[in-house]
PDB file of C-alpha atoms in Angstrom:
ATOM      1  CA  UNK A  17     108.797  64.342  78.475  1.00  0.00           C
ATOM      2  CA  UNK A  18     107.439  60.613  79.241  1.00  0.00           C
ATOM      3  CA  UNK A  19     110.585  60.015  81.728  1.00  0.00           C
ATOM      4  CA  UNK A  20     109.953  63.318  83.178  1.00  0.00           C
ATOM      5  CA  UNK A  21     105.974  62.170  83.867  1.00  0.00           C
ATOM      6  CA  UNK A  22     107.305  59.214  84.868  1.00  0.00           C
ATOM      7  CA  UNK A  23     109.774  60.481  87.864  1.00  0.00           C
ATOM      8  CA  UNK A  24     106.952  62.609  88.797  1.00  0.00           C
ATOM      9  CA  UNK A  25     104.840  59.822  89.288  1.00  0.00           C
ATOM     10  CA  UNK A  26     107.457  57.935  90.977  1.00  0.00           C
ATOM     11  CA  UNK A  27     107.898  60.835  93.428  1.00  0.00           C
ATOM     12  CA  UNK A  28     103.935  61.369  94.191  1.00  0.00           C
ATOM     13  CA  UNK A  29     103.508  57.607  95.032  1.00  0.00           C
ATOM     14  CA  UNK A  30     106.694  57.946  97.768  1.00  0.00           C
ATOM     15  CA  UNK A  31     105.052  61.019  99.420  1.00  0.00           C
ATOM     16  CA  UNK A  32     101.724  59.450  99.426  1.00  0.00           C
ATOM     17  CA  UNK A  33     103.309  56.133 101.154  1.00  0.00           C
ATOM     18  CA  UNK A  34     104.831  58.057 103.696  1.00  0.00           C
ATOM     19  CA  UNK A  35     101.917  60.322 104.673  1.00  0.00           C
ATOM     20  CA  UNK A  36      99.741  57.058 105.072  1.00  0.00           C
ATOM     21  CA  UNK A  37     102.687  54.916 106.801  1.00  0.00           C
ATOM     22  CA  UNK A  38     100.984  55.801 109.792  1.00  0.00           C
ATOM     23  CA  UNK A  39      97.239  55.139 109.137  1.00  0.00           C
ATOM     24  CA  UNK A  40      97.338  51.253 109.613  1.00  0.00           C
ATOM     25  CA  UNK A  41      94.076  49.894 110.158  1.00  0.00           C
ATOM     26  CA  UNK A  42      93.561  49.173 114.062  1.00  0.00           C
ATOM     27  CA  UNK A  43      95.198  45.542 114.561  1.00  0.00           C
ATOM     28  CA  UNK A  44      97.091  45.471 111.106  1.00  0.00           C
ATOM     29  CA  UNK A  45     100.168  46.615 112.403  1.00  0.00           C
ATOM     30  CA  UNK A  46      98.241  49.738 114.539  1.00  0.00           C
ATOM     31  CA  UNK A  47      96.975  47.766 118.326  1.00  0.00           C
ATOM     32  CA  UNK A  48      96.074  51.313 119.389  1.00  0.00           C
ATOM     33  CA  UNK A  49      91.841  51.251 119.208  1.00  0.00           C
ATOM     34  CA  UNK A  50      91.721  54.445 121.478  1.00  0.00           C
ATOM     35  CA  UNK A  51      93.240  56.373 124.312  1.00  0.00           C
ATOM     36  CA  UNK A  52      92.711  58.878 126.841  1.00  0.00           C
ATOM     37  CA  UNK A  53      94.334  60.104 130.191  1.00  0.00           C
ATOM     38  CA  UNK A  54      93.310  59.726 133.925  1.00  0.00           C
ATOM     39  CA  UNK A  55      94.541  60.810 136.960  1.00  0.00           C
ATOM     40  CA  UNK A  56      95.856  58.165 139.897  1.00  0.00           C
ATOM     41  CA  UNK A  57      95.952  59.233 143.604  1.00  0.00           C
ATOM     42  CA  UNK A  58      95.682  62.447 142.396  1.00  0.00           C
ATOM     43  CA  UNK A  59      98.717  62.336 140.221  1.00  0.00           C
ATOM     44  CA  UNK A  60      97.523  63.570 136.682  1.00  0.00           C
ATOM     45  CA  UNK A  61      99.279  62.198 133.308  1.00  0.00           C
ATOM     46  CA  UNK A  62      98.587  58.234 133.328  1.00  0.00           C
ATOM     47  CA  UNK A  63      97.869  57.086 130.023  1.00  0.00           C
ATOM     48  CA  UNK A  64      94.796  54.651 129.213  1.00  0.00           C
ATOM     49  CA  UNK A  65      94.909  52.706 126.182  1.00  0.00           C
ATOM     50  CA  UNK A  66      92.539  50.352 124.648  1.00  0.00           C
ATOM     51  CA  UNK A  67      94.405  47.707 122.457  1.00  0.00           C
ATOM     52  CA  UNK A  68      93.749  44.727 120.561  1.00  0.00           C
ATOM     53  CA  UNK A  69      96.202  42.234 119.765  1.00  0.00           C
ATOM     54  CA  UNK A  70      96.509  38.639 118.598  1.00  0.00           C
ATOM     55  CA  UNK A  71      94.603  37.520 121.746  1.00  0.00           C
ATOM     56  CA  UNK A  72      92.469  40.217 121.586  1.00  0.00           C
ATOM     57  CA  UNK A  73      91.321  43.640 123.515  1.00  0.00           C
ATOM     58  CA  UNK A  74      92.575  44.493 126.581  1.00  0.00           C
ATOM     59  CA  UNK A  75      93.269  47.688 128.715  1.00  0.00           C
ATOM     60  CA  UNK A  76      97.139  48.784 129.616  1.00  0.00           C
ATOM     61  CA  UNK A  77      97.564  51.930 132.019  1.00  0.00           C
ATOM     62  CA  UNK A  78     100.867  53.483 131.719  1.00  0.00           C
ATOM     63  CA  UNK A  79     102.704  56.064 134.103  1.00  0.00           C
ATOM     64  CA  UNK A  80     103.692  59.497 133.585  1.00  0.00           C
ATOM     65  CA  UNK A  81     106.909  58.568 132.860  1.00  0.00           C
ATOM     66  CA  UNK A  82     105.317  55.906 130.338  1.00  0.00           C
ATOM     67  CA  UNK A  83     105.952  52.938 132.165  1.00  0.00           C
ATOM     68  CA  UNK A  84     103.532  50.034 132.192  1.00  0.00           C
ATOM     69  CA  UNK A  85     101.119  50.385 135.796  1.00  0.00           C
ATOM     70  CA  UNK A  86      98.087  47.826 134.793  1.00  0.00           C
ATOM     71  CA  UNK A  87      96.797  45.711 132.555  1.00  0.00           C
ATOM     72  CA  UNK A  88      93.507  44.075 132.072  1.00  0.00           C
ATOM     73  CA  UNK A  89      92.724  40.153 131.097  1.00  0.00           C
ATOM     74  CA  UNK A  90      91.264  40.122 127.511  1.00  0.00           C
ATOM     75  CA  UNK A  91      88.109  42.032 127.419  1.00  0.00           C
ATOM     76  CA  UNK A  92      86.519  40.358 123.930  1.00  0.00           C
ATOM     77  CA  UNK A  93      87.801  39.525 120.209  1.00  0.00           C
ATOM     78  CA  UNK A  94      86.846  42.848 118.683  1.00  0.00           C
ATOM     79  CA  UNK A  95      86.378  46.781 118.963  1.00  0.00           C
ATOM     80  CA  UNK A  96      83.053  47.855 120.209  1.00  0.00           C
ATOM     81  CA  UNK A  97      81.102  50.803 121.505  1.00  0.00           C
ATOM     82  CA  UNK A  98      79.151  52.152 123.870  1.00  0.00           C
ATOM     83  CA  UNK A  99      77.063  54.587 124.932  1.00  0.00           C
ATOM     84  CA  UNK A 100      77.514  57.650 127.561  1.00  0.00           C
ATOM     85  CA  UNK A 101      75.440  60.653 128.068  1.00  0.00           C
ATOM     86  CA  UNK A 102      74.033  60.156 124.674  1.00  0.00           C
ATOM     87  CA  UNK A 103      77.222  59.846 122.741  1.00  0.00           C
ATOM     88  CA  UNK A 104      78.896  56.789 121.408  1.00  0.00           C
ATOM     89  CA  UNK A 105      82.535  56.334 123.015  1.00  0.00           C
ATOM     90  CA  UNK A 106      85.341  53.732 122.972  1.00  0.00           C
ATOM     91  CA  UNK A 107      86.539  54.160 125.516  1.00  0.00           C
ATOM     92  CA  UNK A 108      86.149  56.809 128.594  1.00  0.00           C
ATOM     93  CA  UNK A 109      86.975  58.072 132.114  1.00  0.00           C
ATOM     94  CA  UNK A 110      84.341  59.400 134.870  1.00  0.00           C
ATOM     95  CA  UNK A 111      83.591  59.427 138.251  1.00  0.00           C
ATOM     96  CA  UNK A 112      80.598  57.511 138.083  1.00  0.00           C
ATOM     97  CA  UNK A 113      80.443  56.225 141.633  1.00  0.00           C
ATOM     98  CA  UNK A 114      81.829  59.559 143.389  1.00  0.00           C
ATOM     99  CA  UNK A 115      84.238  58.814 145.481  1.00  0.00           C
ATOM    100  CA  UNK A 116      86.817  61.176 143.274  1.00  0.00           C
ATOM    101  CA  UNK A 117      87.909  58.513 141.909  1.00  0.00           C
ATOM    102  CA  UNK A 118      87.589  57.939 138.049  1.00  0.00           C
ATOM    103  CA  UNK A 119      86.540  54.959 136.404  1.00  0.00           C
ATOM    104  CA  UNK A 120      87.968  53.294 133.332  1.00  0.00           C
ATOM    105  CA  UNK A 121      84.502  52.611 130.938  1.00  0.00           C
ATOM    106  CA  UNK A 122      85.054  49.860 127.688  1.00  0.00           C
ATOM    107  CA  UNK A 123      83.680  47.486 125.979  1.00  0.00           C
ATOM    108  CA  UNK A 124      84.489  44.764 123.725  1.00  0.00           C
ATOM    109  CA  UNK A 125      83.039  42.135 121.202  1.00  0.00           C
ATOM    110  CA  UNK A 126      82.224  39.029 121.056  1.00  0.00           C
ATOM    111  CA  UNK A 127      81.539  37.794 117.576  1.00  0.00           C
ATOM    112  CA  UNK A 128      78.695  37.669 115.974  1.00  0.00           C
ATOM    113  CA  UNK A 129      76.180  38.869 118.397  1.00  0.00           C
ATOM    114  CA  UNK A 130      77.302  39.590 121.817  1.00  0.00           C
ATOM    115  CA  UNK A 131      79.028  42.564 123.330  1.00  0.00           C
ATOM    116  CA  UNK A 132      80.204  43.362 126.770  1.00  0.00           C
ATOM    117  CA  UNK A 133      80.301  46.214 129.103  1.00  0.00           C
ATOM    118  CA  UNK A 134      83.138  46.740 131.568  1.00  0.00           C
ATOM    119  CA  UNK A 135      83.823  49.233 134.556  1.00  0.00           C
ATOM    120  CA  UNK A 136      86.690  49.247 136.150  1.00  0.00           C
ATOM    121  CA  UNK A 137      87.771  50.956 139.320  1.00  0.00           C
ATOM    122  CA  UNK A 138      90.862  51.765 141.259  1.00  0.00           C
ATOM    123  CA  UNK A 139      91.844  48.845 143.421  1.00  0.00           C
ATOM    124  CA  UNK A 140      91.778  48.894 147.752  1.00  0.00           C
ATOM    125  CA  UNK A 141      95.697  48.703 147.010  1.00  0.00           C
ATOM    126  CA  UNK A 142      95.676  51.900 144.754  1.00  0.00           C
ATOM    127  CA  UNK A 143      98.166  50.007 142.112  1.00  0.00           C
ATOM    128  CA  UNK A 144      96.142  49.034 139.942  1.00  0.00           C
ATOM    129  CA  UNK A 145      92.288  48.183 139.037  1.00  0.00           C
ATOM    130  CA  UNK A 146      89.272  46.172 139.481  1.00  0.00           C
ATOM    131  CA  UNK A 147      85.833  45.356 137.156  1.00  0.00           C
ATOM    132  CA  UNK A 148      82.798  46.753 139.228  1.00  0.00           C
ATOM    133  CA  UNK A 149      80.903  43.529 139.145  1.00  0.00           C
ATOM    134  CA  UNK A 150      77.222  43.608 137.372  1.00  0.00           C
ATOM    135  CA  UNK A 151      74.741  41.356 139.995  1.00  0.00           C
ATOM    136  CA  UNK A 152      71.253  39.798 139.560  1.00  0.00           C
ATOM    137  CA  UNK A 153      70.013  38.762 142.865  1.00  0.00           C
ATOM    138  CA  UNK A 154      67.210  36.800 141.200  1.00  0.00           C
ATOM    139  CA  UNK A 155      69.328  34.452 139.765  1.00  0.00           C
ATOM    140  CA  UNK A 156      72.688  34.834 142.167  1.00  0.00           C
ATOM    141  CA  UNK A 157      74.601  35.606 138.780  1.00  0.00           C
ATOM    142  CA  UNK A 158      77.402  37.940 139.586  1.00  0.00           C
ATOM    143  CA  UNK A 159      80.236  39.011 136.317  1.00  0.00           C
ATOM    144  CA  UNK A 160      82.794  41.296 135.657  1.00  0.00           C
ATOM    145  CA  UNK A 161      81.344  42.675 132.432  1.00  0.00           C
ATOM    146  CA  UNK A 162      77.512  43.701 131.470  1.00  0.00           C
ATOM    147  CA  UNK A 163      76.449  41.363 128.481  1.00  0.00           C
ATOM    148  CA  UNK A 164      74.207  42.470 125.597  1.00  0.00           C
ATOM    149  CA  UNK A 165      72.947  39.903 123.298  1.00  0.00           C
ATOM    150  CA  UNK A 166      71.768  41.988 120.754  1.00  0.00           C
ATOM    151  CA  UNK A 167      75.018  43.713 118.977  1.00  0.00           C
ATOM    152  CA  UNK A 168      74.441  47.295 117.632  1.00  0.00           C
ATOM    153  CA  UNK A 169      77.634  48.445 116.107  1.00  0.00           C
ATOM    154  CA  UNK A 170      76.399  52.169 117.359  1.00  0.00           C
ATOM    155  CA  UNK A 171      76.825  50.775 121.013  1.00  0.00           C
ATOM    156  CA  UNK A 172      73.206  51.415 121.588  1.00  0.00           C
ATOM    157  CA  UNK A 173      73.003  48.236 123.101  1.00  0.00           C
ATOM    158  CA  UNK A 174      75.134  48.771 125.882  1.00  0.00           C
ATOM    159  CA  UNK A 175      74.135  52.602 127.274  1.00  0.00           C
ATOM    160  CA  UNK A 176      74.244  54.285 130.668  1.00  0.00           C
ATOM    161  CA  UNK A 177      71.035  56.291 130.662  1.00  0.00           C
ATOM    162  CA  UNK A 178      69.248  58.135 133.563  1.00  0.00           C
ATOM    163  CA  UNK A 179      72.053  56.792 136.274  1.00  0.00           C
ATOM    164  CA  UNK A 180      70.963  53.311 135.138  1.00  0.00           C
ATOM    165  CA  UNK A 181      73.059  51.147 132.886  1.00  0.00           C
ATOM    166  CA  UNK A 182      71.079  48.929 130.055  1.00  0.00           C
ATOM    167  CA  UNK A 183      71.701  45.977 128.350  1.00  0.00           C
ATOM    168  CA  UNK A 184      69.934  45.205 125.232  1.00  0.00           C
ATOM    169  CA  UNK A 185      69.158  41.357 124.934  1.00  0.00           C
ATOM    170  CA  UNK A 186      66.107  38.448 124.297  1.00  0.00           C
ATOM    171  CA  UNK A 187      64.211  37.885 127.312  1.00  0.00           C
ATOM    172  CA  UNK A 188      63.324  33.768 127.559  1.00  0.00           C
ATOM    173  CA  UNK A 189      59.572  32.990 128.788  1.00  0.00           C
ATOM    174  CA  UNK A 190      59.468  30.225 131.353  1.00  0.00           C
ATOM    175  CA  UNK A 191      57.035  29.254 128.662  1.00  0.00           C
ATOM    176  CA  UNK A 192      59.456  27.167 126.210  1.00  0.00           C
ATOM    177  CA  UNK A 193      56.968  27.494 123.755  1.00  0.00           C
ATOM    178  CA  UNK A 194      56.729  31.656 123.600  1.00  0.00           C
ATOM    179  CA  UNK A 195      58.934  33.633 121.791  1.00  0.00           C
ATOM    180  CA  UNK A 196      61.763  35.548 123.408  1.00  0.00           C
ATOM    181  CA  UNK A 197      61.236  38.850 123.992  1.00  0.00           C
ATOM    182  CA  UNK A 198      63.529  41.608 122.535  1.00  0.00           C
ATOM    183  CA  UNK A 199      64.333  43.772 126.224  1.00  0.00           C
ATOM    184  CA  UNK A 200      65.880  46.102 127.700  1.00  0.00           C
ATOM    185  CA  UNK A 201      68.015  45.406 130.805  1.00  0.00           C
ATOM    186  CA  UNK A 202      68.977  47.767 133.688  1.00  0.00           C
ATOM    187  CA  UNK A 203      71.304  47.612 135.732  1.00  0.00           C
ATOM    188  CA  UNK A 204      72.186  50.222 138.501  1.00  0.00           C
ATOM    189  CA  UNK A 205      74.921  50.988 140.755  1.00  0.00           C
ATOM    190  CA  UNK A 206      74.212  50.313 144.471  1.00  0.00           C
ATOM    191  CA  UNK A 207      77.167  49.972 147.110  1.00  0.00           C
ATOM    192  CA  UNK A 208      79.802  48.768 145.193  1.00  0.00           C
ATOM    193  CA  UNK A 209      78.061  46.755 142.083  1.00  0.00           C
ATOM    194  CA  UNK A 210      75.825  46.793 139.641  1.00  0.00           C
ATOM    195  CA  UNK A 211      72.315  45.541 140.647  1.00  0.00           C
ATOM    196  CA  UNK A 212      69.726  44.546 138.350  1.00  0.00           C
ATOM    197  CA  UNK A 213      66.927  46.792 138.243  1.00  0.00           C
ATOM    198  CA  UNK A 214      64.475  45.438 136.166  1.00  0.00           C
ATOM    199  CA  UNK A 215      63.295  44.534 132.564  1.00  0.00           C
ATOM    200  CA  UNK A 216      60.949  46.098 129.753  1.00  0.00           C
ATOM    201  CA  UNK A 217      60.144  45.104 126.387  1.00  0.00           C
ATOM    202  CA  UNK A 218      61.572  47.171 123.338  1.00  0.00           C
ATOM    203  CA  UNK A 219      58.604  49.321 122.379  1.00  0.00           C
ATOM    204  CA  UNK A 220      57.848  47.943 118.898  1.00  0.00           C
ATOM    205  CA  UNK A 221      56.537  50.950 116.192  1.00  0.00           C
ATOM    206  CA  UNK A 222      52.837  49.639 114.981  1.00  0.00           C
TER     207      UNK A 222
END
């Protein structure tokens, strides 16, 4: 009877290894953080996938046929989130800028506290694609990615909201001896970038 318990036992802990074989945590053995699929001069079926690897996150578009079209330079060290419409995502496609055209939307980490934002749109060559840039004319500053410098695992701090994109950060007083500021950043899209469209103050509860 004990060998027979024994087998039994043997035989539970094989099935249960191969049922979670599969289940690797993302970047222990499993790259894959999320995926989704978007259509390229109107051919349907590409494949967008949001990977991390030794160097880090990246994006890799792959064909129909499930060849490698594009990828992107590392994005950050780490997953992170976002928010779209409300929801938290990983990673998604829309038309944002309507020109039929969908955009890749991502983000990724940068450990401990900051998090970026990236958009990234077909390229004027239709092979592959380019980060809509985020601009501040205030302070000429033009980058590839939308920084927040206030993480919130959620993705709250990195949200499109009301056509507007914003950025949750410190804001610095001229004033080196006042206290930064926790503020909200927005950013909307104009032409072909992002423009900065102001600042506020995150309302504090009394």
């Amino acid at each position: 009877m004990k060998s027979i318990k024994t087998i039994l036992l043997f035989i539970t802990l094989l099935v249960s290894s191969a049922l979670f074989a599969g289940l690797a945590v993302p970047g222990e053995g499993n790259p894959l953080l999320a995926n989704t699929q978007i259509e390229v001069n109107h051919t349907a079926g590409y494949t967008v996938e949001k990977i991390v690897g030794s160097e880090g996150v990246c994006i890799k578009v792959r064909t129909p046929e499930g060849k490698d079209c594009w990828t992107s330079e590392v994005l950050g060290d780490q997953e992170k989130k976002f928010m779209f419409n409300g929801e938290s995502s990983s990673l998604l496609i829309a038309d944002i800028n309507a020109d039929a055209k969908p955009e890749i939307i991502t983000a990724a980490a940068f450990p401990p506290h900051n998090g970026g934002l990236y958009v990234f749109t077909l390229n004027p060559e239709q092979d592959g694609f380019v980060p809509i840039p985020f601009t501040n004319q205030q302070t000429n500053d033009s980058k590839s990615f939308l920084a927040a410098d206030i993480f919130q695992e959620s993705g709250q701090d990195l949200a499109f909201i009301d056509n507007r994109v914003r950025a949750l950060g410190m804001l610095y007083p001229e004033n080196e001896e006042a206290r930064p500021v926790a503020s909200f950043f927005y950013y909307k899209l104009t032409d072909n970038a992002f423009a900065y469209d102001g600042c506020e103050a995150v309302p504090v509860d009394n």
